[in-house]
Short mmCIF file of C-alpha atoms in Angstrom, two decimals:
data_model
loop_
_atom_site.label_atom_id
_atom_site.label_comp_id
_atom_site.label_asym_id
_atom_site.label_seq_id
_atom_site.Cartn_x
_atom_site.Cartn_y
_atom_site.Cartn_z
CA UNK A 1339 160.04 138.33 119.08
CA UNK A 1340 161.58 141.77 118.33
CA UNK A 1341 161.03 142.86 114.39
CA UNK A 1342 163.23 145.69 113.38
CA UNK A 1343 161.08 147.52 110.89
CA UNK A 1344 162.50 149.00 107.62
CA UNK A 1345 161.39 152.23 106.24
CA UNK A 1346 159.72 150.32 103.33
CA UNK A 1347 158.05 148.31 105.66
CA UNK A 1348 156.92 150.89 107.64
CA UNK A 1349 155.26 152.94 104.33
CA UNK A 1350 153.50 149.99 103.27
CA UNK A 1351 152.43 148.83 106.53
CA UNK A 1352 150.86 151.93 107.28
CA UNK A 1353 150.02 153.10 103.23
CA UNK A 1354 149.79 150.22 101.29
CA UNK A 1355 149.59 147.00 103.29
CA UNK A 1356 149.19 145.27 99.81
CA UNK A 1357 152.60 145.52 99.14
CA UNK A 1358 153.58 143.32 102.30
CA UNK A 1359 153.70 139.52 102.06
CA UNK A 1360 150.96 137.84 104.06
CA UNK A 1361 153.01 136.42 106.32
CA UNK A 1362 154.88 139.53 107.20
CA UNK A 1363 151.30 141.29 107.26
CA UNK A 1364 150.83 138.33 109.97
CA UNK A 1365 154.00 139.21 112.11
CA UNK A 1366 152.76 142.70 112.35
CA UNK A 1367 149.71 141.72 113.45
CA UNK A 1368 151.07 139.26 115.91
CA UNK A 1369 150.42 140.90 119.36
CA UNK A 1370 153.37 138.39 120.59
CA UNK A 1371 155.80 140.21 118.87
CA UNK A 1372 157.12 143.85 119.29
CA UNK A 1373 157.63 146.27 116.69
CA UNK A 1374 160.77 148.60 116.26
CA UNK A 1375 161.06 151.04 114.03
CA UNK A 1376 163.64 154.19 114.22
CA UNK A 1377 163.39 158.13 115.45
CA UNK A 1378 165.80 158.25 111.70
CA UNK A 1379 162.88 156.95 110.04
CA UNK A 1380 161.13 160.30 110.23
CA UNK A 1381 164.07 162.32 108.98
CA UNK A 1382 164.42 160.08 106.27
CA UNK A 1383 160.84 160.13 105.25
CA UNK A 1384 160.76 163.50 105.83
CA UNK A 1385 163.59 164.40 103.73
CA UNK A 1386 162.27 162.27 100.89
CA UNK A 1387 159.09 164.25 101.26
CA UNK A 1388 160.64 167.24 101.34
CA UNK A 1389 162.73 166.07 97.94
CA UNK A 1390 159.43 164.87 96.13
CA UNK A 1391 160.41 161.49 96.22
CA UNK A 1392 157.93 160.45 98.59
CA UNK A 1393 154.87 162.50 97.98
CA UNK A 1394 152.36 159.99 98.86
CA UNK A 1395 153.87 159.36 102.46
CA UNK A 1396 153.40 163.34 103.15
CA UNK A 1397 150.56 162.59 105.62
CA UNK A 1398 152.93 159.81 107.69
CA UNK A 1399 155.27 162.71 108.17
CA UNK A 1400 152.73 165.33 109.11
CA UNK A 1401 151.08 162.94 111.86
CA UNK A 1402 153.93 160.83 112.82
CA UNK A 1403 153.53 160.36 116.09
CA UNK A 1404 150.34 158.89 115.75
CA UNK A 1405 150.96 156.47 112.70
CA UNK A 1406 153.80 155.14 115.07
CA UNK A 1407 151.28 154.60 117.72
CA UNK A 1408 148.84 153.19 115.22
CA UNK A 1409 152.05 150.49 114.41
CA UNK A 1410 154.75 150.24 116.19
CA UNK A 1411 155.57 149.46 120.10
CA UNK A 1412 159.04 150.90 120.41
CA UNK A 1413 160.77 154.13 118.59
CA UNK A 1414 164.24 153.57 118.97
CA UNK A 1415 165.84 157.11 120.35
CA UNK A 1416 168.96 158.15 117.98
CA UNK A 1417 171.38 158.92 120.09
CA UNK A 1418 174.97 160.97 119.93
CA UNK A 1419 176.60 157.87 121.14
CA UNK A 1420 174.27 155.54 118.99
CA UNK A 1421 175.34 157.88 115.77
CA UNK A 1422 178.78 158.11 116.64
CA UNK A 1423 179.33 154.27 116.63
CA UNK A 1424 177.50 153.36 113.85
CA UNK A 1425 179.81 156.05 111.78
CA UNK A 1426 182.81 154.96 113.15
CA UNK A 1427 182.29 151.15 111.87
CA UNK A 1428 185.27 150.33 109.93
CA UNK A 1429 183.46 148.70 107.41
CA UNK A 1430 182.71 150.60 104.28
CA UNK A 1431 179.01 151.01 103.64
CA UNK A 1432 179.00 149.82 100.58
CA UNK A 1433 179.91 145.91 102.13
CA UNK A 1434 177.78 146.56 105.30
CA UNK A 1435 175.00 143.73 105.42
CA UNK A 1436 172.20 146.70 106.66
CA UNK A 1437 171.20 149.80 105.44
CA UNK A 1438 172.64 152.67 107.78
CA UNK A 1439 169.63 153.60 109.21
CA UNK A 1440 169.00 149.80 110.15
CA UNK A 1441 172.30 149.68 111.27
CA UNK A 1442 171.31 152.61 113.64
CA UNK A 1443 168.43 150.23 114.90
CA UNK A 1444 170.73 147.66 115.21
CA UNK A 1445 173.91 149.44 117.52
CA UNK A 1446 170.90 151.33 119.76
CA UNK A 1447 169.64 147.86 120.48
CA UNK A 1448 173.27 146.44 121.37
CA UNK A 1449 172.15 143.60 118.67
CA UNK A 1450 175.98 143.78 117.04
#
């Protein structure tokens, strides 16, 4: 099974694996299943760092590359045409079901 990873998912998977539910701790671990996260995630994190909102995640943006490979199996590729759809859904963002950068996830997979 594909799981579509969140950006809090992602933190506390790789910072604070506490947080996480043991049975979502168990999906991750799961070698049937394949992990997804976004190429937005590190802008966002990034950005958060950046704004001090997300201090303790400074070292997941300085070595991000590697804490993907240490987690995920796929980094979803942002692309023009990936961006362009998801901002031209007609739906306002504040009734969208997903965050935008899950929605992101969701149009570069073709899951919607």
């Amino acid at each position: 099974m594909k799981l579509l990873l969140d950006t809090h998912v992602l933190l506390w998977a790789l910072l604070e694996p506490q947080k996480l539910s043991l049975e979502l701790r168990n999906s991750l671990e799961d070698s049937d299943n394949t992990l997804v996260v976004s190429t937005a995630f590190a802008w966002e994190i990034a950005t958060k760092c950046r704004l001090g909102k997300l201090q303790h995640a400074r070292s997941v943006v300085e070595n991000y590359a590697m804490a993907l490979h240490r987690l995920a199996d796929v980094d979803l590729p942002l692309s023009c045409a990936v961006a362009r759809r998801a901002g031209l859904c007609d739906e306002p963002l504040h009734q969208r079901k997903h965050p935008p950068d899950v929605e992101l996830c969701i149009y570069s997979e073709g899951i919607l």
